[in-house]
Short mmCIF file of C-alpha atoms in Angstrom, two decimals:
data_model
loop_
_atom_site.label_atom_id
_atom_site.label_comp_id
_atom_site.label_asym_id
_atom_site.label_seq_id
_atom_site.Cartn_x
_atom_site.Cartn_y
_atom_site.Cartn_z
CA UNK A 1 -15.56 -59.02 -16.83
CA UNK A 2 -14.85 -60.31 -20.33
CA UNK A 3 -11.06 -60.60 -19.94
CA UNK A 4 -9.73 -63.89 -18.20
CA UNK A 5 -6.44 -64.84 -17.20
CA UNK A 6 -4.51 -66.94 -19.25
CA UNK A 7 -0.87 -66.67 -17.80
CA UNK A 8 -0.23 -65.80 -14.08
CA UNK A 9 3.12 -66.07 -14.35
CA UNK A 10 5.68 -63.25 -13.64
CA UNK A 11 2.76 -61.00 -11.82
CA UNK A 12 4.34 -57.96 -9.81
CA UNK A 13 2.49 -54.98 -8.31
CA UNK A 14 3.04 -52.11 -10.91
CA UNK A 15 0.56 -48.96 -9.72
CA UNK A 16 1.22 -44.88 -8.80
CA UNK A 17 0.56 -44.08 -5.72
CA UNK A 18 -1.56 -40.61 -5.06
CA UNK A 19 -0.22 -38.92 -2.02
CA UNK A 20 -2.39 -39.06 0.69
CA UNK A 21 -3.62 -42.41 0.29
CA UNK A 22 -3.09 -45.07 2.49
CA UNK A 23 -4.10 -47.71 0.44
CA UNK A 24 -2.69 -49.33 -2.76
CA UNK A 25 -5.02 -47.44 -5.10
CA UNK A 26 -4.72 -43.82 -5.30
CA UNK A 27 -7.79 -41.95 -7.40
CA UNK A 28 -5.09 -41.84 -10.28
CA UNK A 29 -4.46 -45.50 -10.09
CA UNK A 30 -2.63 -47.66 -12.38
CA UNK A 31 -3.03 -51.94 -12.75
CA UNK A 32 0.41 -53.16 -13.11
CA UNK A 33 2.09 -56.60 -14.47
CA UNK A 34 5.29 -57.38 -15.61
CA UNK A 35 6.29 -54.98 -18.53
CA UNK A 36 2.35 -53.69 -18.33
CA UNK A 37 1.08 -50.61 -16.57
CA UNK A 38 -2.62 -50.07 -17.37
CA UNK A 39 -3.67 -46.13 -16.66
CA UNK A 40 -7.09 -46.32 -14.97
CA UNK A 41 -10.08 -43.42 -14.99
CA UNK A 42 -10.68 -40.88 -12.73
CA UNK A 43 -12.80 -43.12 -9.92
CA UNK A 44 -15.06 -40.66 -7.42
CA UNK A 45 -15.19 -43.28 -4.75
CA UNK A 46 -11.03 -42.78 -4.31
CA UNK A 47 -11.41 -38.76 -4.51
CA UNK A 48 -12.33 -36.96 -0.86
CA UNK A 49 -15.84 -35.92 -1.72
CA UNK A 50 -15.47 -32.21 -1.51
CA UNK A 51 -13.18 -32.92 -4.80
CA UNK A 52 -16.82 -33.58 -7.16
CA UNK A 53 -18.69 -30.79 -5.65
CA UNK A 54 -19.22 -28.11 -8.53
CA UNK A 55 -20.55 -25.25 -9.26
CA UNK A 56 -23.35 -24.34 -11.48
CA UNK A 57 -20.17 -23.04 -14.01
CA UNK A 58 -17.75 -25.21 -13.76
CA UNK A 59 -14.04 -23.21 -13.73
CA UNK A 60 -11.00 -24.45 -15.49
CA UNK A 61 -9.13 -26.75 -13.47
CA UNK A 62 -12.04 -28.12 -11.51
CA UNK A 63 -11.37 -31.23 -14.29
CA UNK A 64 -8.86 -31.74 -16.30
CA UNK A 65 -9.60 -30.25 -19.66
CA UNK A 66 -9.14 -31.75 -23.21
CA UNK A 67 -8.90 -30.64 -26.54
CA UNK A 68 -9.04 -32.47 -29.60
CA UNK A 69 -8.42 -31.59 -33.73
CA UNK A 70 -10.70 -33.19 -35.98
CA UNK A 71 -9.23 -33.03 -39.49
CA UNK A 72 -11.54 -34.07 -42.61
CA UNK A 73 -10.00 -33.38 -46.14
CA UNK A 74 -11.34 -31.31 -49.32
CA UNK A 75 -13.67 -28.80 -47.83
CA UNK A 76 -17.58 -29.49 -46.89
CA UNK A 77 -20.40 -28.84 -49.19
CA UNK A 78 -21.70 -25.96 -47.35
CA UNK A 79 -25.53 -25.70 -48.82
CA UNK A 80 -25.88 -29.26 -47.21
CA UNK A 81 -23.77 -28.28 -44.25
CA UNK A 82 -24.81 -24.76 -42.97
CA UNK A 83 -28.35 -24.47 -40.86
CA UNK A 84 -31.01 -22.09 -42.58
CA UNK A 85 -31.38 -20.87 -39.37
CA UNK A 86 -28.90 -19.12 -36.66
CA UNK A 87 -30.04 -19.37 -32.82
CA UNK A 88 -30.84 -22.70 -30.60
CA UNK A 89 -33.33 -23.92 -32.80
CA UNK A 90 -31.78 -24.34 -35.98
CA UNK A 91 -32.86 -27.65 -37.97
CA UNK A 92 -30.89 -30.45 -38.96
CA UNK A 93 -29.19 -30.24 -42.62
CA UNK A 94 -28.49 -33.47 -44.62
CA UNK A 95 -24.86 -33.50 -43.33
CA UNK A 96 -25.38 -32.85 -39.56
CA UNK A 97 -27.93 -35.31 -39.54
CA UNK A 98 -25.97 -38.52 -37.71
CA UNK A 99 -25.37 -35.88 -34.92
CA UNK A 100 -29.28 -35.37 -34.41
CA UNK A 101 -29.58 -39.40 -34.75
CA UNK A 102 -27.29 -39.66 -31.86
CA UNK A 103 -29.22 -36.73 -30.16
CA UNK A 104 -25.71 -34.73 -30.17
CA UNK A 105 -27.11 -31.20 -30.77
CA UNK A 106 -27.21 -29.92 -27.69
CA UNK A 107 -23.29 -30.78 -27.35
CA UNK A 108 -22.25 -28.71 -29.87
CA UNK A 109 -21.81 -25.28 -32.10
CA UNK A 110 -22.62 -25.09 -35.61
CA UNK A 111 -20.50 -22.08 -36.78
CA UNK A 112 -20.36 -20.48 -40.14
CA UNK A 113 -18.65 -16.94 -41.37
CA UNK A 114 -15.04 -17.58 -40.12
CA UNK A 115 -12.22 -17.11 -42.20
CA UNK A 116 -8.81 -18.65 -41.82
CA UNK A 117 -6.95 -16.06 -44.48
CA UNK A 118 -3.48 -16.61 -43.57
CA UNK A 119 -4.17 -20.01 -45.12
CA UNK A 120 -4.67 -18.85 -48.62
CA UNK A 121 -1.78 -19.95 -50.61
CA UNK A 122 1.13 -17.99 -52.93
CA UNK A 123 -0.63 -18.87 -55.96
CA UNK A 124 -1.70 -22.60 -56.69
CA UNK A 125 -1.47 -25.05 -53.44
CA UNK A 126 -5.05 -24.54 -51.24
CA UNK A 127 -4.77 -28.12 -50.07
CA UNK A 128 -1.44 -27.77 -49.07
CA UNK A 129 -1.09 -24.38 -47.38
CA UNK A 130 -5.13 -24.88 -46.00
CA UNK A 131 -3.62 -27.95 -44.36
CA UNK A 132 -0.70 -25.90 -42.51
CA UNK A 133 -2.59 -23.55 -41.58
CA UNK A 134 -5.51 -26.03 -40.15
CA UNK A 135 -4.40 -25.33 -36.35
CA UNK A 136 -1.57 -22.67 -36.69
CA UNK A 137 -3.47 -20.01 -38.66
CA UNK A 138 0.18 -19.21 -40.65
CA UNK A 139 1.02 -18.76 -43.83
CA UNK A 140 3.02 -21.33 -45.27
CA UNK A 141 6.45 -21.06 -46.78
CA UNK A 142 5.56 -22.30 -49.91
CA UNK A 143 9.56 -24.54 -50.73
CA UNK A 144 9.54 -28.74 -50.89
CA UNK A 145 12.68 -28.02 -48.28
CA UNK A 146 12.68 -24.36 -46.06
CA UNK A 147 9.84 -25.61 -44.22
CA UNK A 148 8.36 -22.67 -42.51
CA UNK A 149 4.74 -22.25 -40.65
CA UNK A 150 4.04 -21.80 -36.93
CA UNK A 151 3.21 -23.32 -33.99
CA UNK A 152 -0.20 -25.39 -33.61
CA UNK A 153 -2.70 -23.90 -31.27
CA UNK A 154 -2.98 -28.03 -29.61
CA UNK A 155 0.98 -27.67 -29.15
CA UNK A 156 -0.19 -24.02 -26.94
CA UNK A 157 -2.26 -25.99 -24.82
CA UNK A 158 0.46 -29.29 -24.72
CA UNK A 159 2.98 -26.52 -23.39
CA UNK A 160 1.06 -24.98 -21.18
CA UNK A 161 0.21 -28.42 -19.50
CA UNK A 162 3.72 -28.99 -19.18
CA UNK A 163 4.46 -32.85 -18.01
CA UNK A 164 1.04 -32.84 -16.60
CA UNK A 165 0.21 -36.35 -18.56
CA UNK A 166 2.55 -38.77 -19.53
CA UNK A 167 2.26 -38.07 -23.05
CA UNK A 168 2.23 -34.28 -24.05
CA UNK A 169 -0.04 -35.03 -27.17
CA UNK A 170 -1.10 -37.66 -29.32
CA UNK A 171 -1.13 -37.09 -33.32
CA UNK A 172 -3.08 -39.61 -35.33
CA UNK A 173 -4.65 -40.05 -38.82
CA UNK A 174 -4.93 -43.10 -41.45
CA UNK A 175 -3.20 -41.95 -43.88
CA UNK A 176 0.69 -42.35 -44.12
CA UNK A 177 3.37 -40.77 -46.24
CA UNK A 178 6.48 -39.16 -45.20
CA UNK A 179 7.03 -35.44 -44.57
CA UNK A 180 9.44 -35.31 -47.72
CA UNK A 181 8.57 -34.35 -51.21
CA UNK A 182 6.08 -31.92 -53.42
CA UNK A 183 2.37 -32.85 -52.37
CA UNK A 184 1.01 -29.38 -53.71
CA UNK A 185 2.37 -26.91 -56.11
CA UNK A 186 5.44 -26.56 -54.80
CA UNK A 187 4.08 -27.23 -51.25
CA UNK A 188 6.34 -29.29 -48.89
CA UNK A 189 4.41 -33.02 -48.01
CA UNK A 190 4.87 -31.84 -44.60
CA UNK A 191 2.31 -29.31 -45.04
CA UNK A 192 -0.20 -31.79 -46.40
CA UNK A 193 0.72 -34.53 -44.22
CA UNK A 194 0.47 -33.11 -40.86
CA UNK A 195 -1.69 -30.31 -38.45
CA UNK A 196 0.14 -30.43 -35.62
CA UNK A 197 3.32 -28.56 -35.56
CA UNK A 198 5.80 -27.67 -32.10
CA UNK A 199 7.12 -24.79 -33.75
CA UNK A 200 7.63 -22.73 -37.23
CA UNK A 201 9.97 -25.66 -38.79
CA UNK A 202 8.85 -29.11 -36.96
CA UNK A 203 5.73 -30.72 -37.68
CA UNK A 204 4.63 -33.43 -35.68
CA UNK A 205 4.52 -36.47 -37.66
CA UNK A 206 1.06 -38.77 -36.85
CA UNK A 207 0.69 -42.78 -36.21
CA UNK A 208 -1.66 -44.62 -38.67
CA UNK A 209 -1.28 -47.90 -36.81
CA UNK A 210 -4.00 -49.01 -34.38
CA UNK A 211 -1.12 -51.39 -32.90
CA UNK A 212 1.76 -48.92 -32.91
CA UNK A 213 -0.60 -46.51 -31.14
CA UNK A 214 -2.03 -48.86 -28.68
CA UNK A 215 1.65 -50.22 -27.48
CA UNK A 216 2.48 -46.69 -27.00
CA UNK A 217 -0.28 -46.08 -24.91
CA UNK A 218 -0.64 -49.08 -23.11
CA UNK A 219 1.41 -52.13 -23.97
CA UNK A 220 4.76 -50.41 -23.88
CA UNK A 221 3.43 -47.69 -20.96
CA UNK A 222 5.21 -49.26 -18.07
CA UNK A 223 8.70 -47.49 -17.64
CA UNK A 224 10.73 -50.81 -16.53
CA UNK A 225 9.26 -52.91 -18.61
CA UNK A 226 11.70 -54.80 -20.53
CA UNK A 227 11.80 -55.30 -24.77
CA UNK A 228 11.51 -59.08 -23.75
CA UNK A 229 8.96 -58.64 -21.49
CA UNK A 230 6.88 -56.68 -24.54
CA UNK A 231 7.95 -59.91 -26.95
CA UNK A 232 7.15 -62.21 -24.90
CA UNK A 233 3.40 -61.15 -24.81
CA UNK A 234 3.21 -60.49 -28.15
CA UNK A 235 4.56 -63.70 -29.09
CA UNK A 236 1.76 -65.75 -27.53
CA UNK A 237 -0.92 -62.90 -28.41
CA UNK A 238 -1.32 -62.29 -24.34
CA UNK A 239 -3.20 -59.53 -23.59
CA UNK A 240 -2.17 -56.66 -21.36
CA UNK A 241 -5.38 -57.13 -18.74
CA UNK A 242 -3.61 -60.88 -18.46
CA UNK A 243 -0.94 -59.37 -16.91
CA UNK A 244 -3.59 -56.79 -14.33
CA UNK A 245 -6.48 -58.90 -13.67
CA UNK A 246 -5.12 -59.69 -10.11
CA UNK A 247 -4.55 -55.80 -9.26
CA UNK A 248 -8.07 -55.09 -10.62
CA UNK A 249 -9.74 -57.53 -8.56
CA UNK A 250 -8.08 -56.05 -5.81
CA UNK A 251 -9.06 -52.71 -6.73
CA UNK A 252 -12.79 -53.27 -7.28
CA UNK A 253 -13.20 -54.43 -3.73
CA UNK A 254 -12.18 -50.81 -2.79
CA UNK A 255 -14.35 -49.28 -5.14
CA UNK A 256 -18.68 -48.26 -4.83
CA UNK A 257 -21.16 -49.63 -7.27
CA UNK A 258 -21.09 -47.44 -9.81
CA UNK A 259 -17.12 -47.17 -10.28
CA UNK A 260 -17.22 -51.10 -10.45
CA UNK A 261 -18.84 -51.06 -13.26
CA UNK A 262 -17.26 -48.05 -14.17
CA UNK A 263 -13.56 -50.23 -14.49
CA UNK A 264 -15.44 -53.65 -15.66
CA UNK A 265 -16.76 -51.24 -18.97
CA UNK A 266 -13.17 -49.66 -18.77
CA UNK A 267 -11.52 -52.39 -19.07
CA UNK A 268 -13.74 -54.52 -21.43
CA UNK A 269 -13.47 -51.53 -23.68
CA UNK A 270 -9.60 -52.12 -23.59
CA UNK A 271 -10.55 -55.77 -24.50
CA UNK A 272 -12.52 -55.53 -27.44
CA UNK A 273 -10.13 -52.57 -29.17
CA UNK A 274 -7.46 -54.79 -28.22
CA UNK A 275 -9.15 -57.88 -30.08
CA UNK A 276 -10.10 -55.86 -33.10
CA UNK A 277 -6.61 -54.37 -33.55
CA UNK A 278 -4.98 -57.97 -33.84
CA UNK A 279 -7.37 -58.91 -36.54
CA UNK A 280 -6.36 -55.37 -38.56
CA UNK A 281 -2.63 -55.94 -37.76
CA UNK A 282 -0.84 -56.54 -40.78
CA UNK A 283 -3.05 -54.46 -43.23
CA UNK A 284 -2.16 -51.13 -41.83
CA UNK A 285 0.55 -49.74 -40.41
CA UNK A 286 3.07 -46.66 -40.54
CA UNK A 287 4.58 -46.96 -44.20
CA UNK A 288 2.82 -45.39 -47.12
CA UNK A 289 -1.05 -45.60 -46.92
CA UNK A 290 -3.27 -48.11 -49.36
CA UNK A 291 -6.36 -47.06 -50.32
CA UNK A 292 -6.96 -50.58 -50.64
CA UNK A 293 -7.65 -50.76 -46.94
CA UNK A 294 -10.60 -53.37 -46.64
CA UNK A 295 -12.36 -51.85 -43.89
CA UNK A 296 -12.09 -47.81 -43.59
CA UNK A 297 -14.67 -47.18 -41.16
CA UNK A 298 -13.07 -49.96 -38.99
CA UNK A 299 -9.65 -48.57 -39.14
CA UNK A 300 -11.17 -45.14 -37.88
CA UNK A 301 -13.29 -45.98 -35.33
CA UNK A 302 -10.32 -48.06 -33.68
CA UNK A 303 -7.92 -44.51 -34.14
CA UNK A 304 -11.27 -42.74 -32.47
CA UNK A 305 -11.84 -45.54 -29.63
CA UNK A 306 -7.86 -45.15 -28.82
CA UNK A 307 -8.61 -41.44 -28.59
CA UNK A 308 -11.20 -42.20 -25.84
CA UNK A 309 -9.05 -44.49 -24.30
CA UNK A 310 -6.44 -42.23 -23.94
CA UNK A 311 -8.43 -39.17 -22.37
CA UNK A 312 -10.50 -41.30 -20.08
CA UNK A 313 -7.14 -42.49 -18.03
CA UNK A 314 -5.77 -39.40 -18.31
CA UNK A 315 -2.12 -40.67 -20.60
CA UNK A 316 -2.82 -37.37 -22.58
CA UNK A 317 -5.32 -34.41 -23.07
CA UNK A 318 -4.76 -33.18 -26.18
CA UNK A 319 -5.25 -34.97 -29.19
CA UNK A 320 -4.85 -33.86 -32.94
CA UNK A 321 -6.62 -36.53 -36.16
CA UNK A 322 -6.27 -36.63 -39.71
CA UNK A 323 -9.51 -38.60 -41.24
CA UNK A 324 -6.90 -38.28 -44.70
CA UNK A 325 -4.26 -36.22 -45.68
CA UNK A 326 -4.75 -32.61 -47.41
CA UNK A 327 -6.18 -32.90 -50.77
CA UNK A 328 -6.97 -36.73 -50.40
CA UNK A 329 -7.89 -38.82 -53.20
CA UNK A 330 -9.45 -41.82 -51.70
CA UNK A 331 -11.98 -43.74 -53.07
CA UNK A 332 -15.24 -44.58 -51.40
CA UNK A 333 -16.79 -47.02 -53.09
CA UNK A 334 -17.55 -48.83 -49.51
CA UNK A 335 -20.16 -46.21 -49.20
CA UNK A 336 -20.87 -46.09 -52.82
CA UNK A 337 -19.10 -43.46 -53.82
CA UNK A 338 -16.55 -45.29 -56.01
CA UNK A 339 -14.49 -42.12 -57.10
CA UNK A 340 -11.96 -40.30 -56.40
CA UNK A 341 -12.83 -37.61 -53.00
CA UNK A 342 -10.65 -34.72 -54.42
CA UNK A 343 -12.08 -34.79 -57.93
CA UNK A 344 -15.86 -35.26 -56.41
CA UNK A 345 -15.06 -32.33 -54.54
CA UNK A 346 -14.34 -30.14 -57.69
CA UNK A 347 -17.91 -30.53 -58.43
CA UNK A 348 -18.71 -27.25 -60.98
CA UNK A 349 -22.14 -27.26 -59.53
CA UNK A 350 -22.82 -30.75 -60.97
CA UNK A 351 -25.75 -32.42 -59.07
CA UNK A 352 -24.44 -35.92 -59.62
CA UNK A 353 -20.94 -34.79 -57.89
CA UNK A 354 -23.05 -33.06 -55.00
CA UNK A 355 -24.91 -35.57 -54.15
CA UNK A 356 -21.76 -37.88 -53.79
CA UNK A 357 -19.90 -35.59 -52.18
CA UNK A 358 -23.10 -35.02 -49.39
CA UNK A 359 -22.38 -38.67 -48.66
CA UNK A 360 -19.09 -38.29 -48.11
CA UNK A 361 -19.72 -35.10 -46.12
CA UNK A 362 -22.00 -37.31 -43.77
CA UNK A 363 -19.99 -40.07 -43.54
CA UNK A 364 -17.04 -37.80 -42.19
CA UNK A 365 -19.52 -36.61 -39.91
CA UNK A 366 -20.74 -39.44 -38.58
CA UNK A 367 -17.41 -40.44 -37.92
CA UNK A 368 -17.15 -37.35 -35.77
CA UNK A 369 -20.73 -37.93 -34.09
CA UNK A 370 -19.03 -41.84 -33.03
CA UNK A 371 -16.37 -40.27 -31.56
CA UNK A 372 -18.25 -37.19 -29.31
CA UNK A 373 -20.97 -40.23 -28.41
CA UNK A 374 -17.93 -42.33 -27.31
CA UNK A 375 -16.70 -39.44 -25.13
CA UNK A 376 -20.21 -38.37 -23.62
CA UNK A 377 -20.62 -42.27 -22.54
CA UNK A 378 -17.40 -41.75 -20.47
CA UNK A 379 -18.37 -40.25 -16.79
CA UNK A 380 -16.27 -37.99 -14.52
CA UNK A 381 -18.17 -37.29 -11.45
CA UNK A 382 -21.54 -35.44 -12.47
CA UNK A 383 -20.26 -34.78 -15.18
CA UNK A 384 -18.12 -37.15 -18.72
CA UNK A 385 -15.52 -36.65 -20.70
CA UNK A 386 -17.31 -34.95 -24.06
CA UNK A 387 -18.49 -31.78 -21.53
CA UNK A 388 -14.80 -31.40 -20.04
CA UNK A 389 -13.18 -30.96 -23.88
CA UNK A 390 -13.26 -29.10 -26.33
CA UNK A 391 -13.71 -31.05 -29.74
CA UNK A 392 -12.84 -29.11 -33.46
CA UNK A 393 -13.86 -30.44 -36.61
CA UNK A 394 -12.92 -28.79 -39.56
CA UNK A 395 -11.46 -28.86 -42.92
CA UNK A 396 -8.56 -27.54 -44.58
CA UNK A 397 -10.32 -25.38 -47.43
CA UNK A 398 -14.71 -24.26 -47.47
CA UNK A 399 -15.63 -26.01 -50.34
CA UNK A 400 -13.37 -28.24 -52.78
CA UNK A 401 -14.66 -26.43 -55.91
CA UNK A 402 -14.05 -22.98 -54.80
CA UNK A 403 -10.86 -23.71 -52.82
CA UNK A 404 -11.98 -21.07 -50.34
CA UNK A 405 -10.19 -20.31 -47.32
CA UNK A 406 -13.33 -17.81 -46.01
CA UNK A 407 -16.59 -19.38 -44.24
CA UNK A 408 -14.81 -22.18 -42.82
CA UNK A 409 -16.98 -25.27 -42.24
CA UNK A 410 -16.51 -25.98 -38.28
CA UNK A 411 -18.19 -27.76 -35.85
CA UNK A 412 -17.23 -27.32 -31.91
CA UNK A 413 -18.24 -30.03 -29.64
CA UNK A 414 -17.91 -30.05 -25.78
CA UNK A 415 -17.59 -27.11 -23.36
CA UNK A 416 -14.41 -27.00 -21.18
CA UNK A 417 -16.16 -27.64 -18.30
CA UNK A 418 -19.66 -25.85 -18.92
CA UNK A 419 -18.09 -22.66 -20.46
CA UNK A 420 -19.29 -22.93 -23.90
CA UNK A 421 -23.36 -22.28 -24.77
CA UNK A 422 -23.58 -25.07 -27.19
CA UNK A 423 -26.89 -26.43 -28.93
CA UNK A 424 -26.95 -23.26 -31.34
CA UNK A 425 -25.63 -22.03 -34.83
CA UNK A 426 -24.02 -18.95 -34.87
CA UNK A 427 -22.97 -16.64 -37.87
CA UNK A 428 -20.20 -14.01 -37.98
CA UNK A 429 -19.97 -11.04 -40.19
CA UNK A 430 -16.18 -10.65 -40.03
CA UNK A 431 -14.57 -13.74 -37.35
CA UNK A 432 -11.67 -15.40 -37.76
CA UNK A 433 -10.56 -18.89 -36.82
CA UNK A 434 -7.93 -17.77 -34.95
CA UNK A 435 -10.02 -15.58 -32.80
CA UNK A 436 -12.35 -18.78 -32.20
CA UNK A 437 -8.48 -20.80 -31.18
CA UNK A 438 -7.62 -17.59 -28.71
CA UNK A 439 -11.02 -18.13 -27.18
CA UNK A 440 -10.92 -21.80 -26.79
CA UNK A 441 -7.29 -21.48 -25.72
CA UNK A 442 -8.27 -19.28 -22.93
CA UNK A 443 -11.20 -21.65 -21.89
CA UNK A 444 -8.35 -24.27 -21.49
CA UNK A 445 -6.79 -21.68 -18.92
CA UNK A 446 -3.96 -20.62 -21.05
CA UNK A 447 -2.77 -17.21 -21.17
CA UNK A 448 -3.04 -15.95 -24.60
CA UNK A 449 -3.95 -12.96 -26.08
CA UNK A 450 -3.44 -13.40 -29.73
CA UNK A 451 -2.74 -16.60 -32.09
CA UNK A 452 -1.68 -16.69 -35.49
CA UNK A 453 -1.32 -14.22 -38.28
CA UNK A 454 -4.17 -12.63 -37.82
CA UNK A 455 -5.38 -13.56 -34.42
CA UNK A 456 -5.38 -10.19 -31.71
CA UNK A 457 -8.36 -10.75 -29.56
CA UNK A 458 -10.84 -13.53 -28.69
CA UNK A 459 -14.11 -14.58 -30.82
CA UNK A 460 -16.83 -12.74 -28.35
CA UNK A 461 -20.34 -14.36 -28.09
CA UNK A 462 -19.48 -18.08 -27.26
CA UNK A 463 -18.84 -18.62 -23.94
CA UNK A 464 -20.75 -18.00 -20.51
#
């Protein structure tokens, strides 16, 4: 492994025990040190075989199931976005391309025609109210203060898991800003600042820190760990696999070839994020968000390998991300777009505008293509984590110069478990996205018959 131990001091056994295990290491196993618990991943070698046997359709609950919000601002250039083609053998576009580079087609649905209406403001405010609306499908109370939308269709499927995971749901994005103020028109911040919400007045605010989110999830995981415990191994930069290296040693001797390597990639993987973090602390964090950032990508892809992180052990199975807040003005001059996103994306047809915005289109989808190749590397039986979610990537409005709230730009990556018949781009006449969230909902094994404003039956034609 990469990680060596640099203090063995204060070591103590700190793992769950699976009932019906007699040893140390149940298939849900933890690596435990003083004021560290480290969740581990699913490992077939501690699972009775009979648990990995599937069926040529896998059925919800056979693995756990995922779901994850993929939030990019400003709409999508859609002539660069949408296939020519519907069917299985539809041809790359110049913004889907980094998912053909990382041979991703086959993993997901391409779909075009859906409409998200209850997201269509009262009067001026697309960004904001397309923002609240992202995963509730609600219209908006449009008020700085009487905060009004709905419940987020990731907060169904947190509620229906219950206390299932340690953490109900994880809410991230790079962007910062409190949930205070006019954003839009008139349009509450918290509207433009957030896409999950627990119910019609509470958003659910994200983390933009790689460290904050990391201690939640595994330097602070360990319930009697001690706020001296956590200072002390922050104070001489320890990391938390010093603390587990003498559980995991134990644990690899009870585990077959391929799970070895399984934890060694595991927990190198913990390693390196870990590493990269400490060099980025200090120059992000929760307060108000610089666009002076000096390395973007980096500060995403860390958000996106915590993601990973999180799923693979199991902490939580429903994530929500915000590449930027609603109606983002970033600049992106480290891709050489050195303007402003929001007023690229009001582009009046000019081809200088397009063809900056197309780079920013396929940046924000190759940031999506990182993460679903992160989650396909991670295996779970005969099967990894990418094929047991269900990944959505959208934006908040179609097309930044329209402001359209119809022909949504949405990618859906994963299956729920084989349930999905991905590698295709399918058109609707008259869908709605919150037919497409009962559906997925319902894949998830929730009970659910309607979502939304609008939302009274499932999307037909996209699962087995």
């Amino acid at each position: 492994m990469k990680f060596q131990l640099r203090n063995k001091r204060h070591l103590q056994p700190g793992y769950a025990q699976r009932p019906g295990f007699d040893n140390r290491f149940g298939r849900r196993a933890f690596l435990g040190g003083a004021g560290v618990a480290v969740a581990l991943p699913f490992f077939e070698s501690l699972a009775p075989r009979s648990r990995w046997i599937r069926s040529a359709k896998a059925e919800p609950g056979d693995d756990p199931l995922r779901l994850v919000a993929f939030y990019v601002p400003n709409g999508i250039d859609m002539d660069d976005f949408v296939p020519a083609t519907t069917g299985p053998d539809y041809a790359a576009t110049a913004i889907l391309q980094p998912l053909f580079d990382l041979m991703l087609e086959q993993n997901v649905l391409v779909l075009s025609g859906l409409d998200n209406v209850p997201a269509k403001p009262d009067g001026a405010g697309d960004h904001a109210a397309g923002t609240a609306a992202f995963l509730t499908c609600r219209s908006a109370n449009k008020s700085e203060t009487d905060i009004v939308n709905g419940i987020s269709m990731d907060q169904v499927y947190a509620n229906a898991l219950g206390d299932t995971t340690s953490i109900a749901s994880l809410q991230l994005g790079i962007d910062g800003g409190a949930s205070i103020g006019n954003c839009d028109s008139g349009y509450s911040c918290a509207y433009s600042r957030n896409i999950s919400w627990a119910d019609s007045a509470n958003p659910l605010p994200k983390l933009t820190s790689p460290q904050v989110a990391f201690d939640l999830l595994f330097g602070g995981y360990d319930p009697q760990a001690t706020a001296e415990e956590n200072a002390r191994r922050r104070a001489y930069r320890l990391s938390v696999l010093d603390y587990v290296e003498e559980d995991a040693t134990a644990l690899q001797s009870k585990l077959g070839a391929t799970d070895r390597q399984k934890l060694e990639q595991y927990l190198d993987g913990i390693r390196d994020l870990e590493l990269r973090i400490e060099t980025e602390a200090g120059v992000c964090d929760t307060s108000a968000y610089s666009y002076a950032y000096q390395d973007v990508t980096g500060h995403v892809r860390a958000m996106l390998d915590l993601m990973v992180l999180s799923m693979s052990c199991d902490l939580t199975r429903v994530v929500s991300f915000m590449l930027s807040n609603g109606g983002s003005g970033r600049n992106y001059d480290f891709i050489g777009v050195p303007a402003s996103h929001h007023d690229i994306s009001h582009h009046g047809s000019d081809p200088v505008k397009l063809d900056q915005l197309r780079i920013i289109d396929t940046w924000e989808v190759a940031q999506l293509a990182y993460l679903l190749d992160r989650m396909r590397g991670v295996s779970e039986g005969e099967s990894n984590l990418l094929e047991n979610s269900l990944v959505y990537f959208s934006s908040e409005i179609e097309d930044g110069n329209s402001h359209s709230h119809y022909n949504m730009p949405i990618i859906l990556a994963g299956s729920a478990g084989g349930q999905f018949i991905n590698g295709q781009h399918l058109s609707f006449d008259e869908g709605k996205v919150s037919e497409l969230f009962i559906t997925m909902l319902q894949s998830l094994g929730v009970d659910i018959s309607s979502f939304g404003d609008d939302g009274i039956a499932p999307l037909a034609g996209l699962t087995v």
